């Protein structure tokens, strides 16, 4: 069967700051600039989840996008939306919540709930001009 | 010569329903949900056609996007726009018009009119949040 | 208190056709073109609902956009999404579902559930290039 | 001379929470839901500033959009971008930073730097689906 | 009959420069900056044409958007697209092609072809961040 | 370390024409159509620069997008924005400024300033419907 990629968009709004706690405020500011503001700032994160695999001959689907929508809601939106990533999201307690690291956390959270024969790719917009993508490599 | 990908966007508005005629209404609803509504629903489909190949040294083009625009119009827009995909488009008489299957039909219709040394990829948005891509693999 | 307008976007996907049943097919085609296709076509309708009024001093809200979101869902999305407007939506049994008429129907359905001191405006995109707006005048 | 409206878009990323300090956590949650998260959340705010007035016959401008861009940067972006609105922006020390109130603060900050014969309007997107507009009435 | 506004989007790509020929190069640069580059620069102009009027009871249309699309093509796109506005468009021979002035020229060109009982408004994007609107006042 | 792609968007507005000087006006028009207008036309070019590489364990960055933003400004925006590509940009003195060729020039200009272990990809929108991508192959 032909291989097709299906994509589903979602979003969440969150606060974060970039910093390493073992660094001084000065070093954090030197490396992360205003993104290291100790009082936090925030973003509307726009997420695209992409799955590549063979079309199911019966349904004509690679994967039911309604199921994917619900999975993204349960695993990502409910966990991240209207949250402070540094304080309230376990994965970022010791991990700097850069867009790169957030995309890997999202990948790892979704990967375990998805069929092994589907390739997964995450695209995450932090702003309209800055975004990242990760496919588990 | 360097290889570049050129992309052209287009769109069409169509009605469809998802269903398998050998299934009962109940099974169709269980699998396809409200997308199996027997009275149809519809979408503004947004299409991107991508061609990858070497730049022509004389023109600086990989492929003339005006010619690609006209090809998409003749082969896809004239065939699909303001149509009921299930009833009026031959390819979907026996094929469930999921976004995945529509992208394959578009690929196959365009492939035969394009130079063999150009790689072709189809991206099809069914809604602002759901889309698929297919490159003939 | 200052007057502010708050806006909430929503969308629904539906099939429709433009026609007057008292006209012949030829006349319908002459007036409505391919939009009168008897087998229907469809759109992703994008809706913006705008409410103008004074800010509530306590909450800082003109109107709770979460309540507006739920109202749009109950009154509009549940009624129109994945439906055939001509066949399944009562208001269009005798009314041609042009974007203009759909915007008036949406206005009338929402108006009765909203405080009388708030001005209401409807903006409805039928395609990315065609849209209408209506404010009850 | 004819009257034209000129518009300039800008954006800033900020953290905030909605709450009234004289209310209990329970009441804040009842009214503002997850927007009252004590650890803050955040948004990419998209701003449009609109000025209406007569065209200057010599320049063909209503107002130099480069000057408006710089004014927005100095007055709004430098003050709000990558900030925690509740903690770091004076105007919201005692004012709930709803989109409505933010739009009024932006209006008031810009109004005093703009010619009196130009009408000013603020449009502020808090998310892709929620936005407000204010013109000083 | 209720009054509704119908909108149609279009676009054209053109070169221009901002300058007054009676001014020195220095003064032009002081006022218009890099927009006065004597070798021209260019834009993808995005245009929205809006018509407000009563719905026609028979058709459910305020104005046939297909006719409006064709009018915009004949009067605006054919005249402006892939042109140098200063050199090739008569209206700008003696008029500085600022976005403000272009919107007025578009208004005047369309106004004479449209029914007198319809209000006309022009919105013109010069860039994604700079745009103007004009309604003949 | 995992490999992630980081993307940064930018834009510039420029005039250009497509033509080969060794061809007659007739041949240029036959091949390039209205894009060969001797008086030039122009575009708002939207650029995405993508870098793929391993995440730096300390910073959580693949590459600092603030540095990338500044590099794009110095190398591309300052060189191309509000310019006539054919007349004022050295690289196009003998090279037809098609979107394909512009993307290669941008790639070559940026490539030499970026770490060798990062893969680079350029995506360039000439209009909302026409765009190209190039990754140095």
XYZ file of N, CA, C and O in Angstrom, chain E residues 37-107:
284
model
N 14.367 54.463 -3.248
C 15.410 53.882 -4.115
C 15.091 54.140 -5.595
O 14.070 53.667 -6.097
N 15.969 54.854 -6.321
C 15.690 55.195 -7.727
C 15.574 53.977 -8.646
O 14.990 54.082 -9.723
N 16.122 52.843 -8.216
C 16.020 51.624 -9.036
C 14.771 50.796 -8.720
O 14.620 49.698 -9.241
N 13.917 51.319 -7.838
C 12.648 50.661 -7.507
C 12.837 49.464 -6.572
O 13.919 48.911 -6.470
N 11.765 49.151 -5.884
C 11.640 47.896 -5.161
C 10.201 47.433 -5.425
O 9.533 48.013 -6.281
N 9.735 46.395 -4.752
C 8.403 45.921 -5.126
C 7.685 45.215 -4.006
O 8.251 44.975 -2.933
N 6.432 44.912 -4.278
C 5.583 44.287 -3.270
C 4.601 43.307 -3.912
O 4.231 43.453 -5.075
N 4.157 42.352 -3.102
C 2.947 41.584 -3.382
C 1.799 42.314 -2.692
O 1.647 42.195 -1.476
N 1.035 43.062 -3.423
C -0.085 43.787 -2.838
C -1.280 42.853 -2.679
O -1.668 42.177 -3.634
N -1.856 42.824 -1.487
C -3.076 42.059 -1.249
C -4.234 43.026 -1.046
O -4.156 43.912 -0.197
N -5.268 42.817 -1.823
C -6.385 43.755 -1.891
C -7.665 43.090 -1.410
O -7.935 41.942 -1.768
N -8.433 43.794 -0.576
C -9.798 43.361 -0.266
C -10.757 44.465 -0.693
O -10.586 45.623 -0.300
N -11.744 44.103 -1.497
C -12.785 45.035 -1.928
C -14.067 44.660 -1.198
O -14.489 43.500 -1.242
N -14.667 45.635 -0.515
C -15.854 45.373 0.304
C -17.026 46.221 -0.190
O -16.877 47.422 -0.401
N -18.178 45.574 -0.335
C -19.393 46.253 -0.807
C -20.498 46.045 0.219
O -20.794 44.902 0.578
N -21.128 47.145 0.638
C -22.210 47.051 1.616
C -23.528 47.474 0.988
O -23.600 48.535 0.355
N -24.536 46.638 1.159
C -25.844 46.988 0.619
C -26.882 45.965 1.015
O -26.583 44.997 1.724
N -28.093 46.177 0.541
C -29.181 45.257 0.881
C -29.076 43.961 0.085
O -28.659 43.961 -1.065
N -29.484 42.884 0.718
C -29.539 41.595 0.036
C -30.670 41.609 -0.992
O -31.766 42.070 -0.709
N -30.342 41.105 -2.160
C -31.366 40.907 -3.183
C -32.208 39.707 -2.766
O -31.690 38.613 -2.540
N -33.510 39.941 -2.665
C -34.381 38.907 -2.104
C -34.391 37.641 -2.965
O -34.465 36.526 -2.446
N -34.286 37.812 -4.261
C -34.340 36.653 -5.159
C -33.082 35.802 -5.099
O -33.144 34.581 -5.012
N -31.928 36.460 -5.177
C -30.684 35.694 -5.285
C -30.049 35.406 -3.923
O -29.245 34.475 -3.788
N -30.356 36.235 -2.936
C -29.654 36.102 -1.669
C -28.261 36.709 -1.711
O -27.462 36.502 -0.798
N -27.961 37.440 -2.771
C -26.667 38.102 -2.936
C -26.797 39.600 -2.662
O -27.830 40.208 -2.987
N -25.764 40.220 -2.125
C -25.641 41.667 -2.170
C -25.116 42.076 -3.544
O -25.604 43.022 -4.176
N -24.129 41.340 -3.987
C -23.532 41.578 -5.307
C -22.833 40.283 -5.690
O -22.195 39.644 -4.853
N -22.959 39.875 -6.922
C -22.370 38.612 -7.361
C -20.842 38.705 -7.256
O -20.218 39.490 -7.977
N -20.238 37.886 -6.376
C -18.784 37.977 -6.169
C -17.996 37.492 -7.381
O -16.819 37.844 -7.530
N -18.613 36.737 -8.253
C -17.956 36.372 -9.506
C -17.817 37.588 -10.414
O -16.780 37.796 -11.061
N -18.855 38.400 -10.449
C -18.789 39.649 -11.236
C -17.769 40.598 -10.611
O -16.982 41.237 -11.323
N -17.765 40.672 -9.288
C -16.786 41.535 -8.616
C -15.363 41.049 -8.899
O -14.464 41.853 -9.179
N -15.178 39.732 -8.843
C -13.847 39.162 -9.148
C -13.384 39.571 -10.549
O -12.237 39.983 -10.745
N -14.306 39.473 -11.514
C -13.946 39.833 -12.890
C -13.675 41.332 -13.022
O -12.782 41.742 -13.759
N -14.457 42.134 -12.316
C -14.241 43.587 -12.358
C -12.869 43.941 -11.771
O -12.140 44.773 -12.343
N -12.534 43.327 -10.650
C -11.214 43.581 -10.049
C -10.117 43.151 -11.015
O -9.104 43.829 -11.176
N -10.328 42.035 -11.698
C -9.309 41.575 -12.649
C -9.122 42.586 -13.779
O -7.998 42.996 -14.085
N -10.218 43.004 -14.369
C -10.128 43.905 -15.526
C -9.590 45.272 -15.132
O -8.709 45.820 -15.802
N -10.114 45.819 -14.061
C -9.781 47.200 -13.706
C -8.477 47.322 -12.918
O -7.767 48.320 -13.054
N -8.188 46.348 -12.081
C -7.041 46.513 -11.171
C -5.905 45.546 -11.514
O -4.778 45.977 -11.758
N -6.176 44.259 -11.519
C -5.077 43.317 -11.733
C -4.443 43.488 -13.118
O -3.218 43.542 -13.229
N -5.274 43.570 -14.152
C -4.694 43.734 -15.492
C -3.918 45.045 -15.604
O -2.942 45.139 -16.353
N -4.333 46.058 -14.870
C -3.675 47.372 -14.963
C -2.415 47.466 -14.101
O -1.498 48.216 -14.436
N -2.366 46.726 -12.986
C -1.277 46.923 -12.018
C -0.307 45.743 -11.924
O 0.840 45.925 -11.519
N -0.793 44.534 -12.249
C 0.017 43.354 -11.949
C 1.249 43.262 -12.850
O 1.164 43.422 -14.064
N 2.392 42.986 -12.221
C 3.673 42.875 -12.933
C 4.010 44.166 -13.676
O 4.653 44.143 -14.728
N 3.570 45.281 -13.100
C 3.865 46.594 -13.680
C 4.762 47.385 -12.730
O 4.849 47.099 -11.535
N 5.408 48.385 -13.318
C 6.081 49.408 -12.541
C 5.068 50.538 -12.369
O 4.717 51.209 -13.350
N 4.589 50.727 -11.153
C 3.482 51.676 -10.947
C 3.869 53.087 -11.393
O 3.068 53.778 -12.038
N 5.073 53.527 -11.090
C 5.480 54.893 -11.436
C 5.544 55.122 -12.945
O 5.152 56.183 -13.436
N 6.049 54.127 -13.670
C 6.296 54.306 -15.106
C 5.098 53.916 -15.944
O 4.772 54.571 -16.924
N 4.406 52.831 -15.546
C 3.452 52.228 -16.463
C 1.987 52.446 -16.108
O 1.113 52.044 -16.875
N 1.707 53.020 -14.972
C 0.302 53.215 -14.583
C 0.007 54.720 -14.577
O 0.562 55.475 -13.778
N -0.856 55.106 -15.510
C -1.142 56.527 -15.761
C -1.409 57.312 -14.491
O -0.898 58.426 -14.316
N -2.213 56.744 -13.597
C -2.635 57.483 -12.398
C -1.461 57.905 -11.513
O -1.602 58.824 -10.704
N -0.335 57.207 -11.630
C 0.805 57.531 -10.753
C 1.900 58.316 -11.468
O 2.987 58.490 -10.938
N 1.583 58.795 -12.634
C 2.567 59.626 -13.351
C 2.887 60.868 -12.529
O 4.034 61.304 -12.476
N 1.846 61.446 -11.906
C 2.048 62.670 -11.118
C 1.659 62.474 -9.646
O 1.553 63.437 -8.899
N 1.412 61.228 -9.288
C 0.921 60.952 -7.930
C 1.842 59.927 -7.270
O 2.112 58.876 -7.842
N 2.312 60.242 -6.080
C 3.240 59.365 -5.363
C 2.534 58.051 -5.002
O 1.502 58.072 -4.320
N 3.036 56.899 -5.445
C 2.306 55.638 -5.216
C 2.478 55.074 -3.804
O 2.920 53.934 -3.617
N 2.117 55.870 -2.801
C 2.020 55.335 -1.441
C 0.814 54.395 -1.385
O -0.083 54.458 -2.231
N 0.797 53.543 -0.373
C -0.352 52.648 -0.213
C -1.642 53.451 -0.098
O -2.687 53.059 -0.637
N -1.574 54.603 0.581
C -2.759 55.456 0.708
C -3.271 55.882 -0.674
O -4.463 55.745 -0.978
N -2.356 56.406 -1.497
C -2.787 56.869 -2.813
C -3.222 55.734 -3.724
O -4.168 55.876 -4.504
N -2.563 54.584 -3.615
C -2.990 53.440 -4.434
C -4.406 53.034 -4.060
O -5.235 52.727 -4.921
N -4.718 53.054 -2.758
C -6.072 52.642 -2.337
C -7.128 53.599 -2.881
O -8.234 53.180 -3.236
N -6.793 54.886 -2.962
C -7.748 55.860 -3.498
C -7.931 55.672 -5.001
O -9.051 55.729 -5.521
N -6.829 55.390 -5.699
C -6.930 55.149 -7.144
C -7.789 53.912 -7.400
O -8.649 53.904 -8.295
N -7.576 52.852 -6.622
C -8.387 51.637 -6.789
C -9.863 51.942 -6.522
O -10.755 51.533 -7.274
N -10.113 52.682 -5.444
C -11.498 53.067 -5.123
C -12.150 53.797 -6.305
O -13.260 53.461 -6.731
